[in-house]
Amino acid sequence: MIQQVSIKTATVSKLKTCKFLFLHGFGGSVHDWDAVIDALPSDYKCESIGLPGHHGVPINPDLSFEKHVDQLFESHLMNQSDPIVLVGYSMGARLALSFALRHPEKVKALVLCSTSAGVEANASISQRIAWETCIVNDILTLENKAFFEKWYELPLFHTLQKKPQIMDEILSRKSSLDMETLAQSFQTFALSHQPNYWDRLKNLAMPTLFLHGEFDSKYATIMHKMNAILPNADVKAIPNASHALHIENASFVAQSIETFVAEL
C-alpha cells in the first residue's frame, strides 16, 4: 500500500511514551501539518499520515467508512507500543473520532479541529446528500485549480480568502491531486456516509481538546455541543482563523496542543 507520511522523530522527550499522529482534511496532504509540527517542541514524536484518495494513497470505494478508518490506523499502529495522541482536522478529525470511539484502548488523547460527530438529528440528511452530490460533480467536472478556487469560496474559509500568499501555497500543494480518487475519498468519508456518533460521545472518556477558528461560527457551535457531552474535554478558539485554523495560525494551534498534552 502506498502511504504518504511525514515523520518528525523525537530525541529525549518528556513525552517519550507518546506518539502523535496528525491527519489532514479533505484535499489536504501530510505537509498541511508541517508548520504546526515544526512549532512543537523538538522532542515530540510526530507523524503526519495521508488519507485514502490523496496523493497516491489508495482508496477502495467498496469499503465502508469505518472499514477504511480501521485499515488506515492498523497500517500505522502495527508494532506500535507507545500511547497514541490523535490530532485531526475536519475530515481527518472525523476519522480520528471514529477510531477512538471504537478502539479507546489504543488512544491516549484526542485533539479534534473544525469537525463534527455526524449529521445532527434536527438537520436534513436529504439536503446534506444533495450538497455532497454537487461537490462530487464539481470534483469530476472542473479542473483541479478551478475546483479548489471554488471550494475556498465557501463561507467557512472567509478569512483564508484574504490571505493570497497562503492561498497560492495551498493551491500549489493540491495541484498534484488526482480528481477521480479525490471524488471517491469525498464520497467514502462524506458526513452523510459517516455513522452518527452523537449518541456515543458520552462514552468517550479519554482527554479531548476541541479547537475551532475564532471566526468559524458554524463549527464553534458544533464543537461546543460536543464538548458539553464529553466527560473529559475542553474547547478552545484559535484567534485570527476560520475553518483552516492549522494553516492560518499554526503557532497558536501548536501552543494549544502543547498545553493540553502537558496535563495528560
PDB file of C-alpha atoms in Angstrom:
ATOM      1  CA  MET A   1       0.000   0.000   0.000  1.00  0.00           C
ATOM      2  CA  ILE A   2       1.281   3.440  -0.922  1.00  0.00           C
ATOM      3  CA  GLN A   3       1.337   5.701   2.110  1.00  0.00           C
ATOM      4  CA  GLN A   4       2.038   9.394   2.261  1.00  0.00           C
ATOM      5  CA  VAL A   5       3.887  10.001   5.505  1.00  0.00           C
ATOM      6  CA  SER A   6       5.824  12.852   7.070  1.00  0.00           C
ATOM      7  CA  ILE A   7       7.759  11.959  10.211  1.00  0.00           C
ATOM      8  CA  LYS A   8       9.491  14.011  12.879  1.00  0.00           C
ATOM      9  CA  THR A   9      11.412  11.777  15.276  1.00  0.00           C
ATOM     10  CA  ALA A  10      11.893  12.503  18.954  1.00  0.00           C
ATOM     11  CA  THR A  11      15.167  12.720  20.750  1.00  0.00           C
ATOM     12  CA  VAL A  12      14.922  12.618  24.560  1.00  0.00           C
ATOM     13  CA  SER A  13      11.392  13.567  25.461  1.00  0.00           C
ATOM     14  CA  LYS A  14       9.252  14.354  28.442  1.00  0.00           C
ATOM     15  CA  LEU A  15       6.518  12.736  26.307  1.00  0.00           C
ATOM     16  CA  LYS A  16       8.675   9.855  25.133  1.00  0.00           C
ATOM     17  CA  THR A  17       5.866   7.426  25.904  1.00  0.00           C
ATOM     18  CA  CYS A  18       3.522   9.188  23.441  1.00  0.00           C
ATOM     19  CA  LYS A  19       3.361   9.359  19.671  1.00  0.00           C
ATOM     20  CA  PHE A  20       1.350  11.998  17.838  1.00  0.00           C
ATOM     21  CA  LEU A  21      -0.483  11.049  14.644  1.00  0.00           C
ATOM     22  CA  PHE A  22      -1.699  14.008  12.555  1.00  0.00           C
ATOM     23  CA  LEU A  23      -4.498  13.654   9.996  1.00  0.00           C
ATOM     24  CA  HIS A  24      -5.219  16.272   7.348  1.00  0.00           C
ATOM     25  CA  GLY A  25      -8.587  17.226   5.896  1.00  0.00           C
ATOM     26  CA  PHE A  26     -10.277  16.786   2.516  1.00  0.00           C
ATOM     27  CA  GLY A  27      -7.953  17.742  -0.329  1.00  0.00           C
ATOM     28  CA  GLY A  28      -5.031  18.100   2.051  1.00  0.00           C
ATOM     29  CA  SER A  29      -1.648  16.464   2.436  1.00  0.00           C
ATOM     30  CA  VAL A  30       0.743  15.409   5.163  1.00  0.00           C
ATOM     31  CA  HIS A  31       2.505  18.746   4.725  1.00  0.00           C
ATOM     32  CA  ASP A  32      -0.547  20.694   5.889  1.00  0.00           C
ATOM     33  CA  TRP A  33       0.666  19.974   9.423  1.00  0.00           C
ATOM     34  CA  ASP A  34       4.329  20.927   8.841  1.00  0.00           C
ATOM     35  CA  ALA A  35       4.082  24.383  10.424  1.00  0.00           C
ATOM     36  CA  VAL A  36       2.265  23.013  13.491  1.00  0.00           C
ATOM     37  CA  ILE A  37       4.737  20.162  13.962  1.00  0.00           C
ATOM     38  CA  ASP A  38       7.701  22.494  13.481  1.00  0.00           C
ATOM     39  CA  ALA A  39       6.289  24.785  16.182  1.00  0.00           C
ATOM     40  CA  LEU A  40       6.023  21.927  18.707  1.00  0.00           C
ATOM     41  CA  PRO A  41       8.958  21.037  20.962  1.00  0.00           C
ATOM     42  CA  SER A  42      11.616  19.157  19.007  1.00  0.00           C
ATOM     43  CA  ASP A  43      11.382  16.134  21.276  1.00  0.00           C
ATOM     44  CA  TYR A  44       7.770  15.306  20.332  1.00  0.00           C
ATOM     45  CA  LYS A  45       7.384  12.152  18.232  1.00  0.00           C
ATOM     46  CA  CYS A  46       5.133  13.256  15.367  1.00  0.00           C
ATOM     47  CA  GLU A  47       3.887  11.511  12.248  1.00  0.00           C
ATOM     48  CA  SER A  48       1.590  13.092   9.679  1.00  0.00           C
ATOM     49  CA  ILE A  49      -0.277  10.496   7.620  1.00  0.00           C
ATOM     50  CA  GLY A  50      -2.030  10.769   4.270  1.00  0.00           C
ATOM     51  CA  LEU A  51      -5.713   9.928   3.937  1.00  0.00           C
ATOM     52  CA  PRO A  52      -7.037   7.431   1.367  1.00  0.00           C
ATOM     53  CA  GLY A  53      -7.634   9.017  -2.028  1.00  0.00           C
ATOM     54  CA  HIS A  54      -4.977  11.694  -1.522  1.00  0.00           C
ATOM     55  CA  HIS A  55      -1.548  11.927  -3.179  1.00  0.00           C
ATOM     56  CA  GLY A  56      -1.271   8.278  -4.163  1.00  0.00           C
ATOM     57  CA  VAL A  57      -2.741   6.718  -1.014  1.00  0.00           C
ATOM     58  CA  PRO A  58      -5.171   4.114  -2.423  1.00  0.00           C
ATOM     59  CA  ILE A  59      -8.859   4.046  -1.671  1.00  0.00           C
ATOM     60  CA  ASN A  60     -11.307   1.169  -2.091  1.00  0.00           C
ATOM     61  CA  PRO A  61     -14.811   2.527  -2.848  1.00  0.00           C
ATOM     62  CA  ASP A  62     -16.282  -0.838  -1.828  1.00  0.00           C
ATOM     63  CA  LEU A  63     -15.163  -0.436   1.794  1.00  0.00           C
ATOM     64  CA  SER A  64     -17.333   1.329   4.373  1.00  0.00           C
ATOM     65  CA  PHE A  65     -16.359   4.480   6.285  1.00  0.00           C
ATOM     66  CA  GLU A  66     -15.353   2.516   9.389  1.00  0.00           C
ATOM     67  CA  LYS A  67     -13.543  -0.240   7.451  1.00  0.00           C
ATOM     68  CA  HIS A  68     -11.391   2.423   5.808  1.00  0.00           C
ATOM     69  CA  VAL A  69     -10.713   4.055   9.175  1.00  0.00           C
ATOM     70  CA  ASP A  70      -9.610   0.786  10.755  1.00  0.00           C
ATOM     71  CA  GLN A  71      -7.444  -0.136   7.771  1.00  0.00           C
ATOM     72  CA  LEU A  72      -5.761   3.279   7.827  1.00  0.00           C
ATOM     73  CA  PHE A  73      -4.888   3.158  11.513  1.00  0.00           C
ATOM     74  CA  GLU A  74      -3.951  -0.514  11.581  1.00  0.00           C
ATOM     75  CA  SER A  75      -1.237   0.140   8.999  1.00  0.00           C
ATOM     76  CA  HIS A  76       0.228   2.937  11.131  1.00  0.00           C
ATOM     77  CA  LEU A  77      -0.178   1.309  14.541  1.00  0.00           C
ATOM     78  CA  MET A  78       1.374  -2.011  13.582  1.00  0.00           C
ATOM     79  CA  ASN A  79       4.114  -2.854  16.107  1.00  0.00           C
ATOM     80  CA  GLN A  80       3.368   0.444  17.862  1.00  0.00           C
ATOM     81  CA  SER A  81       3.669   0.210  21.644  1.00  0.00           C
ATOM     82  CA  ASP A  82       3.650   3.933  22.529  1.00  0.00           C
ATOM     83  CA  PRO A  83       0.346   5.515  23.589  1.00  0.00           C
ATOM     84  CA  ILE A  84      -1.163   7.479  20.709  1.00  0.00           C
ATOM     85  CA  VAL A  85      -2.423  11.056  20.632  1.00  0.00           C
ATOM     86  CA  LEU A  86      -4.560  11.624  17.535  1.00  0.00           C
ATOM     87  CA  VAL A  87      -4.670  15.138  16.069  1.00  0.00           C
ATOM     88  CA  GLY A  88      -7.124  15.599  13.213  1.00  0.00           C
ATOM     89  CA  TYR A  89      -8.537  18.424  11.121  1.00  0.00           C
ATOM     90  CA  SER A  90     -12.040  18.394   9.600  1.00  0.00           C
ATOM     91  CA  MET A  91     -12.371  15.099   7.684  1.00  0.00           C
ATOM     92  CA  GLY A  92      -9.247  13.784   9.393  1.00  0.00           C
ATOM     93  CA  ALA A  93     -10.699  14.649  12.800  1.00  0.00           C
ATOM     94  CA  ARG A  94     -13.856  12.672  11.989  1.00  0.00           C
ATOM     95  CA  LEU A  95     -11.701   9.651  11.163  1.00  0.00           C
ATOM     96  CA  ALA A  96      -9.775  10.097  14.416  1.00  0.00           C
ATOM     97  CA  LEU A  97     -13.018  10.333  16.388  1.00  0.00           C
ATOM     98  CA  SER A  98     -14.380   7.189  14.734  1.00  0.00           C
ATOM     99  CA  PHE A  99     -11.278   5.199  15.608  1.00  0.00           C
ATOM    100  CA  ALA A 100     -11.100   6.486  19.186  1.00  0.00           C
ATOM    101  CA  LEU A 101     -14.758   5.692  19.880  1.00  0.00           C
ATOM    102  CA  ARG A 102     -14.385   2.114  18.694  1.00  0.00           C
ATOM    103  CA  HIS A 103     -10.817   1.444  19.921  1.00  0.00           C
ATOM    104  CA  PRO A 104     -10.406   3.586  23.065  1.00  0.00           C
ATOM    105  CA  GLU A 105      -7.713   1.291  24.447  1.00  0.00           C
ATOM    106  CA  LYS A 106      -5.399   2.358  21.597  1.00  0.00           C
ATOM    107  CA  VAL A 107      -5.767   6.132  22.003  1.00  0.00           C
ATOM    108  CA  LYS A 108      -4.435   8.161  24.931  1.00  0.00           C
ATOM    109  CA  ALA A 109      -5.939  11.518  23.916  1.00  0.00           C
ATOM    110  CA  LEU A 110      -7.621  13.400  21.074  1.00  0.00           C
ATOM    111  CA  VAL A 111      -7.199  16.843  19.525  1.00  0.00           C
ATOM    112  CA  LEU A 112     -10.094  17.490  17.136  1.00  0.00           C
ATOM    113  CA  CYS A 113     -10.100  20.585  14.916  1.00  0.00           C
ATOM    114  CA  SER A 114     -13.035  22.017  12.969  1.00  0.00           C
ATOM    115  CA  THR A 115     -15.118  18.860  12.979  1.00  0.00           C
ATOM    116  CA  SER A 116     -18.450  17.197  13.765  1.00  0.00           C
ATOM    117  CA  ALA A 117     -19.754  13.946  15.229  1.00  0.00           C
ATOM    118  CA  GLY A 118     -22.124  13.470  12.289  1.00  0.00           C
ATOM    119  CA  VAL A 119     -25.281  14.918  10.777  1.00  0.00           C
ATOM    120  CA  GLU A 120     -27.290  16.216  13.720  1.00  0.00           C
ATOM    121  CA  ALA A 121     -30.761  14.803  14.370  1.00  0.00           C
ATOM    122  CA  ASN A 122     -32.526  18.049  13.523  1.00  0.00           C
ATOM    123  CA  ALA A 123     -30.615  18.514  10.256  1.00  0.00           C
ATOM    124  CA  SER A 124     -31.932  17.476   6.854  1.00  0.00           C
ATOM    125  CA  ILE A 125     -29.972  14.470   5.619  1.00  0.00           C
ATOM    126  CA  SER A 126     -31.502  14.878   2.162  1.00  0.00           C
ATOM    127  CA  GLN A 127     -30.175  18.447   1.918  1.00  0.00           C
ATOM    128  CA  ARG A 128     -26.738  17.275   3.021  1.00  0.00           C
ATOM    129  CA  ILE A 129     -26.694  14.488   0.421  1.00  0.00           C
ATOM    130  CA  ALA A 130     -27.791  16.931  -2.301  1.00  0.00           C
ATOM    131  CA  TRP A 131     -24.949  19.301  -1.377  1.00  0.00           C
ATOM    132  CA  GLU A 132     -22.397  16.470  -1.302  1.00  0.00           C
ATOM    133  CA  THR A 133     -23.605  15.272  -4.722  1.00  0.00           C
ATOM    134  CA  CYS A 134     -22.969  18.754  -6.133  1.00  0.00           C
ATOM    135  CA  ILE A 135     -19.451  18.761  -4.681  1.00  0.00           C
ATOM    136  CA  VAL A 136     -18.657  15.364  -6.219  1.00  0.00           C
ATOM    137  CA  ASN A 137     -19.944  16.602  -9.574  1.00  0.00           C
ATOM    138  CA  ASP A 138     -17.670  19.652  -9.301  1.00  0.00           C
ATOM    139  CA  ILE A 139     -14.656  17.485  -8.437  1.00  0.00           C
ATOM    140  CA  LEU A 140     -15.228  15.334 -11.506  1.00  0.00           C
ATOM    141  CA  THR A 141     -16.053  18.101 -13.977  1.00  0.00           C
ATOM    142  CA  LEU A 142     -13.818  21.020 -13.007  1.00  0.00           C
ATOM    143  CA  GLU A 143     -10.073  21.209 -13.421  1.00  0.00           C
ATOM    144  CA  ASN A 144      -8.047  20.934 -10.237  1.00  0.00           C
ATOM    145  CA  LYS A 145      -7.337  24.641  -9.758  1.00  0.00           C
ATOM    146  CA  ALA A 146     -10.868  25.708 -10.721  1.00  0.00           C
ATOM    147  CA  PHE A 147     -12.387  23.266  -8.250  1.00  0.00           C
ATOM    148  CA  PHE A 148     -10.276  24.363  -5.289  1.00  0.00           C
ATOM    149  CA  GLU A 149     -10.736  28.034  -6.075  1.00  0.00           C
ATOM    150  CA  LYS A 150     -14.481  27.384  -5.882  1.00  0.00           C
ATOM    151  CA  TRP A 151     -14.074  25.230  -2.752  1.00  0.00           C
ATOM    152  CA  TYR A 152     -12.279  28.002  -0.888  1.00  0.00           C
ATOM    153  CA  GLU A 153     -15.067  30.435  -1.720  1.00  0.00           C
ATOM    154  CA  LEU A 154     -17.185  28.612   0.870  1.00  0.00           C
ATOM    155  CA  PRO A 155     -18.023  30.863   3.858  1.00  0.00           C
ATOM    156  CA  LEU A 156     -16.037  28.516   6.122  1.00  0.00           C
ATOM    157  CA  PHE A 157     -12.832  29.871   4.612  1.00  0.00           C
ATOM    158  CA  HIS A 158     -13.687  33.569   4.502  1.00  0.00           C
ATOM    159  CA  THR A 159     -10.570  34.713   6.391  1.00  0.00           C
ATOM    160  CA  LEU A 160      -8.308  32.477   4.328  1.00  0.00           C
ATOM    161  CA  GLN A 161      -9.585  34.178   1.178  1.00  0.00           C
ATOM    162  CA  LYS A 162      -7.957  37.406   2.394  1.00  0.00           C
ATOM    163  CA  LYS A 163      -4.504  35.805   2.564  1.00  0.00           C
ATOM    164  CA  PRO A 164      -3.393  35.402  -1.076  1.00  0.00           C
ATOM    165  CA  GLN A 165       0.114  34.172  -0.267  1.00  0.00           C
ATOM    166  CA  ILE A 166      -1.247  31.307   1.825  1.00  0.00           C
ATOM    167  CA  MET A 167      -3.920  30.588  -0.793  1.00  0.00           C
ATOM    168  CA  ASP A 168      -1.289  30.347  -3.550  1.00  0.00           C
ATOM    169  CA  GLU A 169       0.696  27.858  -1.456  1.00  0.00           C
ATOM    170  CA  ILE A 170      -2.425  25.793  -0.753  1.00  0.00           C
ATOM    171  CA  LEU A 171      -3.473  25.651  -4.399  1.00  0.00           C
ATOM    172  CA  SER A 172       0.043  24.696  -5.449  1.00  0.00           C
ATOM    173  CA  ARG A 173       0.107  21.853  -2.928  1.00  0.00           C
ATOM    174  CA  LYS A 174      -3.179  20.483  -4.277  1.00  0.00           C
ATOM    175  CA  SER A 175      -2.198  20.639  -7.946  1.00  0.00           C
ATOM    176  CA  SER A 176      -0.946  17.028  -7.986  1.00  0.00           C
ATOM    177  CA  LEU A 177      -4.173  15.540  -6.595  1.00  0.00           C
ATOM    178  CA  ASP A 178      -5.964  13.054  -8.843  1.00  0.00           C
ATOM    179  CA  MET A 179      -9.548  14.284  -9.078  1.00  0.00           C
ATOM    180  CA  GLU A 180     -11.125  10.868  -9.634  1.00  0.00           C
ATOM    181  CA  THR A 181      -9.668   9.332  -6.477  1.00  0.00           C
ATOM    182  CA  LEU A 182     -10.363  12.586  -4.633  1.00  0.00           C
ATOM    183  CA  ALA A 183     -14.041  12.241  -5.558  1.00  0.00           C
ATOM    184  CA  GLN A 184     -14.013   8.676  -4.253  1.00  0.00           C
ATOM    185  CA  SER A 185     -12.490   9.904  -0.999  1.00  0.00           C
ATOM    186  CA  PHE A 186     -15.071  12.643  -0.617  1.00  0.00           C
ATOM    187  CA  GLN A 187     -17.900  10.148  -1.176  1.00  0.00           C
ATOM    188  CA  THR A 188     -16.448   7.499   1.147  1.00  0.00           C
ATOM    189  CA  PHE A 189     -15.839   9.912   4.025  1.00  0.00           C
ATOM    190  CA  ALA A 190     -18.788  12.230   3.394  1.00  0.00           C
ATOM    191  CA  LEU A 191     -20.646  13.308   6.520  1.00  0.00           C
ATOM    192  CA  SER A 192     -23.797  11.604   5.215  1.00  0.00           C
ATOM    193  CA  HIS A 193     -21.888   8.301   4.953  1.00  0.00           C
ATOM    194  CA  GLN A 194     -20.352   8.596   8.409  1.00  0.00           C
ATOM    195  CA  PRO A 195     -22.131   6.791  11.237  1.00  0.00           C
ATOM    196  CA  ASN A 196     -23.789   9.273  13.550  1.00  0.00           C
ATOM    197  CA  TYR A 197     -21.601   9.378  16.651  1.00  0.00           C
ATOM    198  CA  TRP A 198     -23.518  11.984  18.656  1.00  0.00           C
ATOM    199  CA  ASP A 199     -25.154   9.413  20.943  1.00  0.00           C
ATOM    200  CA  ARG A 200     -21.810   7.720  21.603  1.00  0.00           C
ATOM    201  CA  LEU A 201     -19.844  10.798  22.613  1.00  0.00           C
ATOM    202  CA  LYS A 202     -20.790  10.377  26.273  1.00  0.00           C
ATOM    203  CA  ASN A 203     -18.770   7.142  26.293  1.00  0.00           C
ATOM    204  CA  LEU A 204     -15.553   8.828  25.175  1.00  0.00           C
ATOM    205  CA  ALA A 205     -13.626   9.081  28.444  1.00  0.00           C
ATOM    206  CA  MET A 206     -10.147   9.966  27.133  1.00  0.00           C
ATOM    207  CA  PRO A 207      -8.907  13.577  27.387  1.00  0.00           C
ATOM    208  CA  THR A 208     -10.117  15.511  24.344  1.00  0.00           C
ATOM    209  CA  LEU A 209      -9.361  19.010  23.113  1.00  0.00           C
ATOM    210  CA  PHE A 210     -11.653  20.695  20.575  1.00  0.00           C
ATOM    211  CA  LEU A 211     -10.169  23.515  18.514  1.00  0.00           C
ATOM    212  CA  HIS A 212     -12.159  25.850  16.261  1.00  0.00           C
ATOM    213  CA  GLY A 213     -11.304  29.029  14.430  1.00  0.00           C
ATOM    214  CA  GLU A 214     -12.312  32.263  16.106  1.00  0.00           C
ATOM    215  CA  PHE A 215     -14.288  33.236  13.004  1.00  0.00           C
ATOM    216  CA  ASP A 216     -15.762  29.794  12.243  1.00  0.00           C
ATOM    217  CA  SER A 217     -19.112  30.289  13.948  1.00  0.00           C
ATOM    218  CA  LYS A 218     -20.688  27.162  12.452  1.00  0.00           C
ATOM    219  CA  TYR A 219     -18.103  24.765  13.856  1.00  0.00           C
ATOM    220  CA  ALA A 220     -17.695  26.726  17.078  1.00  0.00           C
ATOM    221  CA  THR A 221     -21.348  25.929  17.804  1.00  0.00           C
ATOM    222  CA  ILE A 222     -20.971  22.271  16.841  1.00  0.00           C
ATOM    223  CA  MET A 223     -17.836  21.745  18.894  1.00  0.00           C
ATOM    224  CA  HIS A 224     -19.228  23.443  21.981  1.00  0.00           C
ATOM    225  CA  LYS A 225     -22.152  20.987  21.759  1.00  0.00           C
ATOM    226  CA  MET A 226     -19.729  18.082  21.517  1.00  0.00           C
ATOM    227  CA  ASN A 227     -17.649  19.430  24.380  1.00  0.00           C
ATOM    228  CA  ALA A 228     -20.727  19.629  26.621  1.00  0.00           C
ATOM    229  CA  ILE A 229     -21.379  15.902  26.127  1.00  0.00           C
ATOM    230  CA  LEU A 230     -17.900  14.516  26.677  1.00  0.00           C
ATOM    231  CA  PRO A 231     -16.928  13.844  30.310  1.00  0.00           C
ATOM    232  CA  ASN A 232     -13.270  14.864  29.946  1.00  0.00           C
ATOM    233  CA  ALA A 233     -12.990  17.566  27.299  1.00  0.00           C
ATOM    234  CA  ASP A 234     -12.207  21.215  26.697  1.00  0.00           C
ATOM    235  CA  VAL A 235     -12.805  23.586  23.777  1.00  0.00           C
ATOM    236  CA  LYS A 236     -10.625  26.447  22.603  1.00  0.00           C
ATOM    237  CA  ALA A 237     -10.912  29.142  19.936  1.00  0.00           C
ATOM    238  CA  ILE A 238      -7.889  29.768  17.701  1.00  0.00           C
ATOM    239  CA  PRO A 239      -7.574  33.528  17.055  1.00  0.00           C
ATOM    240  CA  ASN A 240      -7.294  35.075  13.600  1.00  0.00           C
ATOM    241  CA  ALA A 241      -8.574  31.942  11.862  1.00  0.00           C
ATOM    242  CA  SER A 242     -11.700  30.450  10.402  1.00  0.00           C
ATOM    243  CA  HIS A 243     -12.070  26.765   9.434  1.00  0.00           C
ATOM    244  CA  ALA A 244      -8.476  26.024   8.336  1.00  0.00           C
ATOM    245  CA  LEU A 245      -7.014  27.037  11.694  1.00  0.00           C
ATOM    246  CA  HIS A 246      -3.889  24.864  11.434  1.00  0.00           C
ATOM    247  CA  ILE A 247      -2.957  26.685   8.230  1.00  0.00           C
ATOM    248  CA  GLU A 248      -3.901  30.198   9.362  1.00  0.00           C
ATOM    249  CA  ASN A 249      -2.469  30.133  12.889  1.00  0.00           C
ATOM    250  CA  ALA A 250      -0.147  27.150  13.207  1.00  0.00           C
ATOM    251  CA  SER A 251       1.817  28.566  16.152  1.00  0.00           C
ATOM    252  CA  PHE A 252      -1.288  29.019  18.312  1.00  0.00           C
ATOM    253  CA  VAL A 253      -2.533  25.532  17.409  1.00  0.00           C
ATOM    254  CA  ALA A 254       0.844  24.093  18.412  1.00  0.00           C
ATOM    255  CA  GLN A 255       0.782  26.070  21.649  1.00  0.00           C
ATOM    256  CA  SER A 256      -2.708  24.760  22.425  1.00  0.00           C
ATOM    257  CA  ILE A 257      -1.625  21.165  21.792  1.00  0.00           C
ATOM    258  CA  GLU A 258       1.465  21.564  23.962  1.00  0.00           C
ATOM    259  CA  THR A 259      -0.558  22.995  26.860  1.00  0.00           C
ATOM    260  CA  PHE A 260      -3.141  20.221  26.547  1.00  0.00           C
ATOM    261  CA  VAL A 261      -0.712  17.290  26.498  1.00  0.00           C
ATOM    262  CA  ALA A 262       1.317  18.722  29.372  1.00  0.00           C
ATOM    263  CA  GLU A 263      -1.652  17.887  31.586  1.00  0.00           C
ATOM    264  CA  LEU A 264      -2.012  14.279  30.441  1.00  0.00           C
TER     265      LEU A 264
END
